[in-house]
Amino acid sequence: MDYTIKLNSGYEMPLVGMGSWLGKDEEVKFKNFQQMKLTEINIEMEKIMSDAFDAGYRHIDTAFLYGNQKGIGKGILKVITDGKILRDDIFVTTKIWNTSHTYARAKEAIYENLRQLGLDYIDLMLIHWPMAFKEGDDIFPLDSNGKVIEGEGHFFEAWKALEDSIEEGHVRSIGVSNFNHKQIERLLEKAKIRPAVNQVEMHPYYQQKKLRDYCKEKGIIVTAFSPLGSPGDTNFRNKQMPNILTDPVLAEIAKKHGKSPAQVALRWAVQNGVIVIPKSANPVRMKENISIFDFKLDNDEMKKVEGLDRNMRCFNLEMCDNHKEFPFKEEY
Ligand code: A2P
């Protein structure tokens, strides 16, 4: 099996990337939605990047929201200046945040991402969510009922800014994240350039079969965030969600191959043509999560994993369910 998959932009994207939304209180330092401001976590990120490159990662997923782009950029610069890896062999994905959906703000957000990362081009830039939030310092601007405040602009405008950034040579491929199939359909009606990727939550308990089939038909590659079900997240994760990594079916398959349940979950996704971006701050688990190209699940095992679907999300984002572009109103 190849380590990369070809995007509709013509560029190759590694099937396994390093996720960088670490999700633990002490690592991300977001206290609660009301007070949610960006807190930078760059120092930890430089170390994580160095471990990730050593473990063999050549694809890193970040976002303006994560507050870690400067650290990631430094980590990238270090391996390049040390002569260990070429820039062209590293694939960087980032995203523009919901408070930047007017054309002008989206353009600024693109430049800001480039500046923070210290790169002269980004491999893949996504619209993080289809929802425009009120502009300002609040990352999640909420009203007194705890519901999100809509903002100016629209993902159509942000998309135009991304299209123009390709022409300007700042970005190689563009895509979306957390879009449902109807939102993609509406975007395709207007877009000059088709999205290369839709990044959504996907794992054995939330398999996204319909959305994956839709994206496949449209030539859009799916990237799975939380491919392990984000067991470490204590802030945002749906508390009802069981830990995938203790699932007995995954454990049984894993045992047969001398692998871990995490490796089986990741292998199942890539065998479905889905890119995975598991997160780990631990060098041993980083290595484990990328070591999934030396075994193969047979049809029976793939079917067994398919049977685990609970249609259950880790991230429901209830505080946004009042938004007219809230993506989870649709079945897929
Ligand atoms: P850690 O950083 O201590 O390795 P997801 O990518 O689905 O959001 O999951 C990330 C969470 O899963 C993190 O808390 C991470 O913790 C943990 N994790 C990552 N890889 C593994 C693994 N191979 N086995 C067990 N836990 C893992």
mmCIF file of C-alpha atoms and ligand atoms in Angstrom:
data_model
loop_
_atom_site.group_PDB
_atom_site.id
_atom_site.type_symbol
_atom_site.label_atom_id
_atom_site.label_comp_id
_atom_site.label_asym_id
_atom_site.label_seq_id
_atom_site.Cartn_x
_atom_site.Cartn_y
_atom_site.Cartn_z
ATOM 1 C CA MET A 1 0.000 0.000 0.000
ATOM 2 C CA ASP A 2 1.234 3.511 -0.855
ATOM 3 C CA TYR A 3 2.085 5.958 1.916
ATOM 4 C CA THR A 4 0.437 8.832 0.054
ATOM 5 C CA ILE A 5 -2.770 9.547 -1.826
ATOM 6 C CA LYS A 6 -3.158 11.840 -4.828
ATOM 7 C CA LEU A 7 -5.415 14.876 -4.371
ATOM 8 C CA ASN A 8 -7.520 16.363 -7.175
ATOM 9 C CA SER A 9 -5.022 19.253 -7.177
ATOM 10 C CA GLY A 10 -2.363 16.837 -8.427
ATOM 11 C CA TYR A 11 -0.340 16.880 -5.184
ATOM 12 C CA GLU A 12 0.388 13.789 -3.112
ATOM 13 C CA MET A 13 -0.708 13.825 0.543
ATOM 14 C CA PRO A 14 0.690 11.373 3.142
ATOM 15 C CA LEU A 15 -2.013 9.027 4.465
ATOM 16 C CA VAL A 16 -0.848 9.427 8.060
ATOM 17 C CA GLY A 17 -0.293 12.850 9.541
ATOM 18 C CA MET A 18 0.457 14.158 12.987
ATOM 19 C CA GLY A 19 -2.560 15.814 14.573
ATOM 20 C CA SER A 20 -1.685 18.763 16.780
ATOM 21 C CA TRP A 21 -4.894 19.664 18.642
ATOM 22 C CA LEU A 22 -3.776 17.952 21.785
ATOM 23 C CA GLY A 23 -6.988 18.406 23.664
ATOM 24 C CA LYS A 24 -5.770 18.052 27.233
ATOM 25 C CA ASP A 25 -6.364 20.957 29.620
ATOM 26 C CA GLU A 26 -2.740 21.292 30.537
ATOM 27 C CA GLU A 27 -1.622 21.190 26.938
ATOM 28 C CA VAL A 28 -4.134 23.372 25.185
ATOM 29 C CA LYS A 29 -5.010 25.552 28.160
ATOM 30 C CA PHE A 30 -8.460 26.552 27.049
ATOM 31 C CA LYS A 31 -10.441 27.052 30.241
ATOM 32 C CA ASN A 32 -13.964 27.151 28.920
ATOM 33 C CA PHE A 33 -15.803 28.430 25.910
ATOM 34 C CA GLN A 34 -16.707 31.793 27.433
ATOM 35 C CA GLN A 35 -13.117 32.650 28.215
ATOM 36 C CA MET A 36 -11.694 30.940 25.208
ATOM 37 C CA LYS A 37 -8.833 32.988 23.883
ATOM 38 C CA LEU A 38 -5.855 31.746 22.019
ATOM 39 C CA THR A 39 -3.082 30.653 24.310
ATOM 40 C CA GLU A 40 0.058 29.708 22.573
ATOM 41 C CA ILE A 41 1.625 26.304 23.141
ATOM 42 C CA ASN A 42 4.659 26.712 20.970
ATOM 43 C CA ILE A 43 7.408 25.380 23.199
ATOM 44 C CA GLU A 44 5.829 21.957 23.615
ATOM 45 C CA MET A 45 5.140 21.889 19.899
ATOM 46 C CA GLU A 46 8.798 22.251 18.897
ATOM 47 C CA LYS A 47 9.646 19.126 20.894
ATOM 48 C CA ILE A 48 6.604 17.262 19.565
ATOM 49 C CA MET A 49 7.611 18.143 15.996
ATOM 50 C CA SER A 50 11.130 16.910 16.489
ATOM 51 C CA ASP A 51 9.819 13.584 17.872
ATOM 52 C CA ALA A 52 7.273 13.345 15.043
ATOM 53 C CA PHE A 53 9.905 13.821 12.335
ATOM 54 C CA ASP A 54 12.123 11.230 14.045
ATOM 55 C CA ALA A 55 9.188 8.811 14.109
ATOM 56 C CA GLY A 56 8.828 9.239 10.335
ATOM 57 C CA TYR A 57 5.972 11.751 10.042
ATOM 58 C CA ARG A 58 6.119 14.029 7.014
ATOM 59 C CA HIS A 59 2.598 15.409 7.347
ATOM 60 C CA ILE A 60 1.467 17.751 10.089
ATOM 61 C CA ASP A 61 -2.027 19.055 10.676
ATOM 62 C CA THR A 62 -2.548 22.347 12.465
ATOM 63 C CA ALA A 63 -4.904 25.344 12.491
ATOM 64 C CA PHE A 64 -4.976 28.972 13.543
ATOM 65 C CA LEU A 65 -7.244 27.817 16.393
ATOM 66 C CA TYR A 66 -4.619 25.542 17.913
ATOM 67 C CA GLY A 67 -2.270 28.387 18.834
ATOM 68 C CA ASN A 68 0.776 26.260 18.019
ATOM 69 C CA GLN A 69 1.741 27.309 14.506
ATOM 70 C CA LYS A 70 4.877 29.194 15.549
ATOM 71 C CA GLY A 71 6.230 26.134 17.339
ATOM 72 C CA ILE A 72 5.355 23.904 14.415
ATOM 73 C CA GLY A 73 7.033 26.330 12.029
ATOM 74 C CA LYS A 74 10.191 26.347 14.161
ATOM 75 C CA GLY A 75 10.211 22.553 14.240
ATOM 76 C CA ILE A 76 9.949 22.466 10.439
ATOM 77 C CA LEU A 77 12.618 25.103 9.957
ATOM 78 C CA LYS A 78 14.981 23.144 12.205
ATOM 79 C CA VAL A 79 14.810 19.882 10.233
ATOM 80 C CA ILE A 80 15.190 21.795 6.980
ATOM 81 C CA THR A 81 18.191 23.869 8.122
ATOM 82 C CA ASP A 82 19.770 20.778 9.704
ATOM 83 C CA GLY A 83 19.556 19.277 6.211
ATOM 84 C CA LYS A 84 17.513 16.315 7.469
ATOM 85 C CA ILE A 85 14.364 16.823 5.389
ATOM 86 C CA LEU A 86 13.478 18.934 2.350
ATOM 87 C CA ARG A 87 10.576 21.377 2.581
ATOM 88 C CA ASP A 88 8.968 19.686 -0.422
ATOM 89 C CA ASP A 89 8.930 16.390 1.463
ATOM 90 C CA ILE A 90 6.853 17.876 4.294
ATOM 91 C CA PHE A 91 3.102 18.299 3.940
ATOM 92 C CA VAL A 92 1.557 21.034 6.099
ATOM 93 C CA THR A 93 -2.180 21.451 6.529
ATOM 94 C CA THR A 94 -3.670 24.439 8.313
ATOM 95 C CA LYS A 95 -7.102 26.070 8.561
ATOM 96 C CA ILE A 96 -8.664 29.491 8.675
ATOM 97 C CA TRP A 97 -10.872 30.171 11.651
ATOM 98 C CA ASN A 98 -14.589 30.963 11.736
ATOM 99 C CA THR A 99 -14.088 34.612 12.672
ATOM 100 C CA SER A 100 -12.462 35.164 9.238
ATOM 101 C CA HIS A 101 -15.119 34.385 6.654
ATOM 102 C CA THR A 102 -15.371 37.731 4.860
ATOM 103 C CA TYR A 103 -13.135 37.840 1.787
ATOM 104 C CA ALA A 104 -10.817 40.440 3.333
ATOM 105 C CA ARG A 105 -10.552 38.669 6.693
ATOM 106 C CA ALA A 106 -9.987 35.313 5.033
ATOM 107 C CA LYS A 107 -7.106 36.763 3.010
ATOM 108 C CA GLU A 108 -5.602 38.186 6.175
ATOM 109 C CA ALA A 109 -6.054 34.826 7.890
ATOM 110 C CA ILE A 110 -4.198 33.079 5.063
ATOM 111 C CA TYR A 111 -1.252 35.493 5.383
ATOM 112 C CA GLU A 112 -1.333 35.199 9.178
ATOM 113 C CA ASN A 113 -1.096 31.397 8.948
ATOM 114 C CA LEU A 114 1.875 31.715 6.591
ATOM 115 C CA ARG A 115 3.515 34.210 8.942
ATOM 116 C CA GLN A 116 2.981 32.121 12.052
ATOM 117 C CA LEU A 117 4.325 29.003 10.384
ATOM 118 C CA GLY A 118 7.161 30.963 8.791
ATOM 119 C CA LEU A 119 6.583 29.177 5.494
ATOM 120 C CA ASP A 120 6.375 30.618 2.010
ATOM 121 C CA TYR A 121 3.717 28.147 0.956
ATOM 122 C CA ILE A 122 1.190 25.891 2.662
ATOM 123 C CA ASP A 123 0.405 22.483 1.206
ATOM 124 C CA LEU A 124 -3.256 22.460 2.154
ATOM 125 C CA MET A 125 -5.411 25.206 3.650
ATOM 126 C CA LEU A 126 -8.930 24.415 4.842
ATOM 127 C CA ILE A 127 -11.975 26.368 5.945
ATOM 128 C CA HIS A 128 -12.139 25.039 9.519
ATOM 129 C CA TRP A 129 -15.951 25.091 9.838
ATOM 130 C CA PRO A 130 -18.736 26.190 7.484
ATOM 131 C CA MET A 131 -19.975 28.684 10.100
ATOM 132 C CA ALA A 132 -19.025 32.383 10.131
ATOM 133 C CA PHE A 133 -18.588 33.705 13.705
ATOM 134 C CA LYS A 134 -18.621 37.314 14.865
ATOM 135 C CA GLU A 135 -15.238 38.930 14.252
ATOM 136 C CA GLY A 136 -13.037 39.820 17.200
ATOM 137 C CA ASP A 137 -10.708 38.363 19.792
ATOM 138 C CA ASP A 138 -13.216 35.811 21.058
ATOM 139 C CA ILE A 139 -12.586 32.549 19.311
ATOM 140 C CA PHE A 140 -16.070 31.342 20.259
ATOM 141 C CA PRO A 141 -18.136 34.542 20.583
ATOM 142 C CA LEU A 142 -21.140 33.504 22.673
ATOM 143 C CA ASP A 143 -24.337 35.332 23.686
ATOM 144 C CA SER A 144 -25.812 35.335 27.200
ATOM 145 C CA ASN A 145 -27.520 32.011 26.470
ATOM 146 C CA GLY A 146 -24.196 30.436 25.660
ATOM 147 C CA LYS A 147 -24.969 30.251 21.938
ATOM 148 C CA VAL A 148 -22.589 31.302 19.220
ATOM 149 C CA ILE A 149 -22.962 34.748 17.623
ATOM 150 C CA GLU A 150 -23.018 34.634 13.836
ATOM 151 C CA GLY A 151 -20.651 36.864 11.925
ATOM 152 C CA GLU A 152 -20.286 38.589 8.607
ATOM 153 C CA GLY A 153 -19.086 36.791 5.548
ATOM 154 C CA HIS A 154 -19.765 33.279 4.412
ATOM 155 C CA PHE A 155 -17.797 30.215 3.435
ATOM 156 C CA PHE A 156 -18.331 31.208 -0.222
ATOM 157 C CA GLU A 157 -16.250 34.345 0.399
ATOM 158 C CA ALA A 158 -13.593 32.482 2.356
ATOM 159 C CA TRP A 159 -13.434 29.969 -0.498
ATOM 160 C CA LYS A 160 -12.818 32.719 -3.034
ATOM 161 C CA ALA A 161 -9.925 33.968 -0.893
ATOM 162 C CA LEU A 162 -8.479 30.441 -0.808
ATOM 163 C CA GLU A 163 -8.832 30.100 -4.583
ATOM 164 C CA ASP A 164 -6.983 33.380 -5.043
ATOM 165 C CA SER A 165 -4.238 32.248 -2.676
ATOM 166 C CA ILE A 166 -3.515 29.339 -5.016
ATOM 167 C CA GLU A 167 -3.131 31.741 -7.915
ATOM 168 C CA GLU A 168 -0.819 33.876 -5.777
ATOM 169 C CA GLY A 169 1.326 30.812 -5.076
ATOM 170 C CA HIS A 170 0.827 30.822 -1.298
ATOM 171 C CA VAL A 171 -1.190 27.635 -1.100
ATOM 172 C CA ARG A 172 -1.006 24.415 -3.142
ATOM 173 C CA SER A 173 -4.310 22.709 -2.379
ATOM 174 C CA ILE A 174 -7.483 23.932 -0.695
ATOM 175 C CA GLY A 175 -10.292 22.193 1.083
ATOM 176 C CA VAL A 176 -12.934 22.283 3.762
ATOM 177 C CA SER A 177 -13.504 20.802 7.188
ATOM 178 C CA ASN A 178 -16.677 19.814 9.014
ATOM 179 C CA PHE A 179 -18.830 20.438 5.925
ATOM 180 C CA ASN A 180 -21.905 18.274 5.392
ATOM 181 C CA HIS A 181 -22.673 16.990 1.892
ATOM 182 C CA LYS A 182 -25.234 19.722 1.177
ATOM 183 C CA GLN A 183 -22.732 22.433 2.046
ATOM 184 C CA ILE A 184 -20.180 20.829 -0.266
ATOM 185 C CA GLU A 185 -22.843 20.611 -2.972
ATOM 186 C CA ARG A 186 -23.568 24.343 -2.627
ATOM 187 C CA LEU A 187 -19.864 25.146 -2.666
ATOM 188 C CA LEU A 188 -19.321 23.063 -5.802
ATOM 189 C CA GLU A 189 -22.015 25.073 -7.606
ATOM 190 C CA LYS A 190 -19.988 28.270 -7.136
ATOM 191 C CA ALA A 191 -16.397 27.127 -6.886
ATOM 192 C CA LYS A 192 -13.785 27.632 -9.597
ATOM 193 C CA ILE A 193 -11.521 25.151 -7.822
ATOM 194 C CA ARG A 194 -12.973 22.033 -6.256
ATOM 195 C CA PRO A 195 -12.112 21.207 -2.653
ATOM 196 C CA ALA A 196 -9.346 18.601 -2.502
ATOM 197 C CA VAL A 197 -10.206 17.444 1.022
ATOM 198 C CA ASN A 198 -13.014 17.431 3.567
ATOM 199 C CA GLN A 199 -11.640 16.896 7.073
ATOM 200 C CA VAL A 200 -14.215 15.464 9.457
ATOM 201 C CA GLU A 201 -14.452 13.358 12.579
ATOM 202 C CA MET A 202 -14.242 9.685 11.695
ATOM 203 C CA HIS A 203 -13.402 6.530 13.655
ATOM 204 C CA PRO A 204 -14.893 3.058 14.156
ATOM 205 C CA TYR A 205 -17.749 4.455 16.317
ATOM 206 C CA TYR A 206 -18.530 7.251 13.847
ATOM 207 C CA GLN A 207 -17.820 5.908 10.405
ATOM 208 C CA GLN A 208 -19.309 8.572 8.114
ATOM 209 C CA LYS A 209 -20.069 6.043 5.370
ATOM 210 C CA LYS A 210 -22.559 8.242 3.483
ATOM 211 C CA LEU A 211 -20.367 11.316 3.575
ATOM 212 C CA ARG A 212 -17.364 9.249 2.487
ATOM 213 C CA ASP A 213 -19.320 7.824 -0.456
ATOM 214 C CA TYR A 214 -20.476 11.317 -1.429
ATOM 215 C CA CYS A 215 -16.947 12.738 -1.261
ATOM 216 C CA LYS A 216 -15.575 9.838 -3.274
ATOM 217 C CA GLU A 217 -18.121 10.474 -6.023
ATOM 218 C CA LYS A 218 -16.981 14.127 -6.126
ATOM 219 C CA GLY A 219 -13.247 13.346 -6.103
ATOM 220 C CA ILE A 220 -12.768 14.769 -2.609
ATOM 221 C CA ILE A 221 -10.472 12.925 -0.199
ATOM 222 C CA VAL A 222 -11.658 12.556 3.391
ATOM 223 C CA THR A 223 -9.277 13.208 6.272
ATOM 224 C CA ALA A 224 -10.308 11.691 9.609
ATOM 225 C CA PHE A 225 -9.718 13.794 12.686
ATOM 226 C CA SER A 226 -9.985 12.033 16.053
ATOM 227 C CA PRO A 227 -9.347 8.708 14.308
ATOM 228 C CA LEU A 228 -8.847 7.126 17.745
ATOM 229 C CA GLY A 229 -11.930 8.776 19.232
ATOM 230 C CA SER A 230 -9.858 11.355 21.152
ATOM 231 C CA PRO A 231 -9.627 9.387 24.407
ATOM 232 C CA GLY A 232 -7.538 12.103 26.062
ATOM 233 C CA ASP A 233 -9.830 15.058 25.476
ATOM 234 C CA THR A 234 -11.430 16.283 28.682
ATOM 235 C CA ASN A 235 -12.831 19.573 27.405
ATOM 236 C CA PHE A 236 -14.926 19.042 24.341
ATOM 237 C CA ARG A 237 -15.493 15.345 23.941
ATOM 238 C CA ASN A 238 -18.956 13.827 24.325
ATOM 239 C CA LYS A 239 -18.783 12.180 27.759
ATOM 240 C CA GLN A 240 -21.047 9.316 26.623
ATOM 241 C CA MET A 241 -18.453 8.199 24.106
ATOM 242 C CA PRO A 242 -16.832 4.912 25.146
ATOM 243 C CA ASN A 243 -13.096 4.457 24.717
ATOM 244 C CA ILE A 244 -12.556 2.909 21.281
ATOM 245 C CA LEU A 245 -9.127 1.682 22.257
ATOM 246 C CA THR A 246 -10.638 -0.830 24.711
ATOM 247 C CA ASP A 247 -13.113 -2.210 22.162
ATOM 248 C CA PRO A 248 -12.968 -6.048 22.316
ATOM 249 C CA VAL A 249 -13.448 -6.509 18.547
ATOM 250 C CA LEU A 250 -10.532 -4.192 17.762
ATOM 251 C CA ALA A 251 -8.517 -5.924 20.482
ATOM 252 C CA GLU A 252 -9.176 -9.355 18.969
ATOM 253 C CA ILE A 253 -8.177 -8.249 15.451
ATOM 254 C CA ALA A 254 -5.141 -6.457 16.861
ATOM 255 C CA LYS A 255 -3.993 -9.570 18.704
ATOM 256 C CA LYS A 256 -4.140 -11.642 15.525
ATOM 257 C CA HIS A 257 -1.783 -9.226 13.773
ATOM 258 C CA GLY A 258 0.474 -8.502 16.726
ATOM 259 C CA LYS A 259 -0.708 -4.884 16.570
ATOM 260 C CA SER A 260 -2.586 -2.531 18.913
ATOM 261 C CA PRO A 261 -6.297 -1.560 18.725
ATOM 262 C CA ALA A 262 -5.153 1.955 17.762
ATOM 263 C CA GLN A 263 -3.223 0.552 14.800
ATOM 264 C CA VAL A 264 -6.260 -1.476 13.691
ATOM 265 C CA ALA A 265 -8.522 1.609 13.829
ATOM 266 C CA LEU A 266 -6.007 3.609 11.773
ATOM 267 C CA ARG A 267 -5.369 0.806 9.285
ATOM 268 C CA TRP A 268 -9.134 0.356 8.769
ATOM 269 C CA ALA A 269 -9.417 4.055 7.869
ATOM 270 C CA VAL A 270 -6.494 4.138 5.419
ATOM 271 C CA GLN A 271 -7.710 0.930 3.761
ATOM 272 C CA ASN A 272 -10.891 2.906 3.090
ATOM 273 C CA GLY A 273 -8.816 5.582 1.339
ATOM 274 C CA VAL A 274 -9.108 7.961 4.291
ATOM 275 C CA ILE A 275 -6.199 10.053 5.588
ATOM 276 C CA VAL A 276 -5.712 9.884 9.372
ATOM 277 C CA ILE A 277 -4.214 12.476 11.711
ATOM 278 C CA PRO A 278 -3.881 10.783 15.121
ATOM 279 C CA LYS A 279 -2.496 12.977 17.869
ATOM 280 C CA SER A 280 0.132 11.947 20.307
ATOM 281 C CA ALA A 281 2.626 13.804 22.421
ATOM 282 C CA ASN A 282 4.379 10.531 23.237
ATOM 283 C CA PRO A 283 7.221 9.371 20.925
ATOM 284 C CA VAL A 284 6.404 5.664 21.392
ATOM 285 C CA ARG A 285 2.747 6.108 20.452
ATOM 286 C CA MET A 286 3.698 8.423 17.591
ATOM 287 C CA LYS A 287 5.797 5.621 16.136
ATOM 288 C CA GLU A 288 3.017 3.104 16.802
ATOM 289 C CA ASN A 289 0.457 5.213 14.951
ATOM 290 C CA ILE A 290 2.525 5.500 11.801
ATOM 291 C CA SER A 291 3.524 1.810 11.778
ATOM 292 C CA ILE A 292 0.436 0.615 9.940
ATOM 293 C CA PHE A 293 1.852 -0.189 6.515
ATOM 294 C CA ASP A 294 3.260 -3.610 7.359
ATOM 295 C CA PHE A 295 -0.050 -5.440 7.830
ATOM 296 C CA LYS A 296 -3.425 -5.631 6.089
ATOM 297 C CA LEU A 297 -6.956 -6.236 7.324
ATOM 298 C CA ASP A 298 -8.768 -8.887 5.277
ATOM 299 C CA ASN A 299 -12.385 -8.498 4.108
ATOM 300 C CA ASP A 300 -13.742 -10.273 7.124
ATOM 301 C CA GLU A 301 -11.819 -7.998 9.498
ATOM 302 C CA MET A 302 -12.879 -4.878 7.584
ATOM 303 C CA LYS A 303 -16.518 -6.044 7.938
ATOM 304 C CA LYS A 304 -16.060 -6.636 11.661
ATOM 305 C CA VAL A 305 -14.822 -3.060 12.126
ATOM 306 C CA GLU A 306 -17.732 -1.779 9.989
ATOM 307 C CA GLY A 307 -20.047 -3.554 12.420
ATOM 308 C CA LEU A 308 -18.795 -1.342 15.266
ATOM 309 C CA ASP A 309 -20.396 1.865 13.970
ATOM 310 C CA ARG A 310 -22.496 3.609 16.647
ATOM 311 C CA ASN A 311 -23.077 6.778 14.651
ATOM 312 C CA MET A 312 -21.700 8.591 17.686
ATOM 313 C CA ARG A 313 -19.680 11.796 17.514
ATOM 314 C CA CYS A 314 -17.052 12.873 20.022
ATOM 315 C CA PHE A 315 -17.622 16.503 19.113
ATOM 316 C CA ASN A 316 -21.196 17.775 18.912
ATOM 317 C CA LEU A 317 -20.504 21.502 19.316
ATOM 318 C CA GLU A 318 -23.967 22.129 20.794
ATOM 319 C CA MET A 319 -23.213 25.810 21.396
ATOM 320 C CA CYS A 320 -23.300 26.314 17.628
ATOM 321 C CA ASP A 321 -26.551 24.484 16.900
ATOM 322 C CA ASN A 322 -28.331 27.853 16.536
ATOM 323 C CA HIS A 323 -26.096 28.808 13.574
ATOM 324 C CA LYS A 324 -27.693 28.752 10.130
ATOM 325 C CA GLU A 325 -24.713 26.823 8.764
ATOM 326 C CA PHE A 326 -24.439 24.399 11.712
ATOM 327 C CA PRO A 327 -23.290 21.330 9.790
ATOM 328 C CA PHE A 328 -24.689 18.582 12.008
ATOM 329 C CA LYS A 329 -28.354 19.270 11.250
ATOM 330 C CA GLU A 330 -28.015 17.056 8.199
ATOM 331 C CA GLU A 331 -27.702 13.322 8.515
ATOM 332 C CA TYR A 332 -24.406 13.501 6.601
HETATM 333 P P1 A2P B 1 -0.892 10.670 24.096
HETATM 334 O O1 A2P B 1 -0.588 12.033 23.560
HETATM 335 O O2 A2P B 1 -0.539 10.541 25.538
HETATM 336 O O3 A2P B 1 -0.313 9.576 23.226
HETATM 337 P P2 A2P B 1 -7.211 11.334 18.615
HETATM 338 O O4 A2P B 1 -6.112 11.451 17.632
HETATM 339 O O5 A2P B 1 -8.295 10.406 18.196
HETATM 340 O O6 A2P B 1 -7.766 12.670 19.027
HETATM 341 O O7 A2P B 1 -6.578 10.688 19.953
HETATM 342 C C1 A2P B 1 -5.550 11.348 20.640
HETATM 343 C C2 A2P B 1 -5.435 10.824 22.059
HETATM 344 O O8 A2P B 1 -5.141 9.416 22.028
HETATM 345 C C3 A2P B 1 -4.350 11.457 22.867
HETATM 346 O O9 A2P B 1 -4.849 11.602 24.178
HETATM 347 C C4 A2P B 1 -3.209 10.454 22.850
HETATM 348 O O10 A2P B 1 -2.497 10.488 24.062
HETATM 349 C C5 A2P B 1 -3.933 9.137 22.709
HETATM 350 N N1 A2P B 1 -3.212 8.195 21.854
HETATM 351 C C6 A2P B 1 -2.606 8.480 20.689
HETATM 352 N N2 A2P B 1 -2.103 7.378 20.124
HETATM 353 C C7 A2P B 1 -2.392 6.366 20.956
HETATM 354 C C8 A2P B 1 -2.136 4.965 20.933
HETATM 355 N N3 A2P B 1 -1.481 4.422 19.918
HETATM 356 N N4 A2P B 1 -2.589 4.224 21.963
HETATM 357 C C9 A2P B 1 -3.245 4.782 23.004
HETATM 358 N N5 A2P B 1 -3.533 6.092 23.090
HETATM 359 C C10 A2P B 1 -3.113 6.888 22.075
#
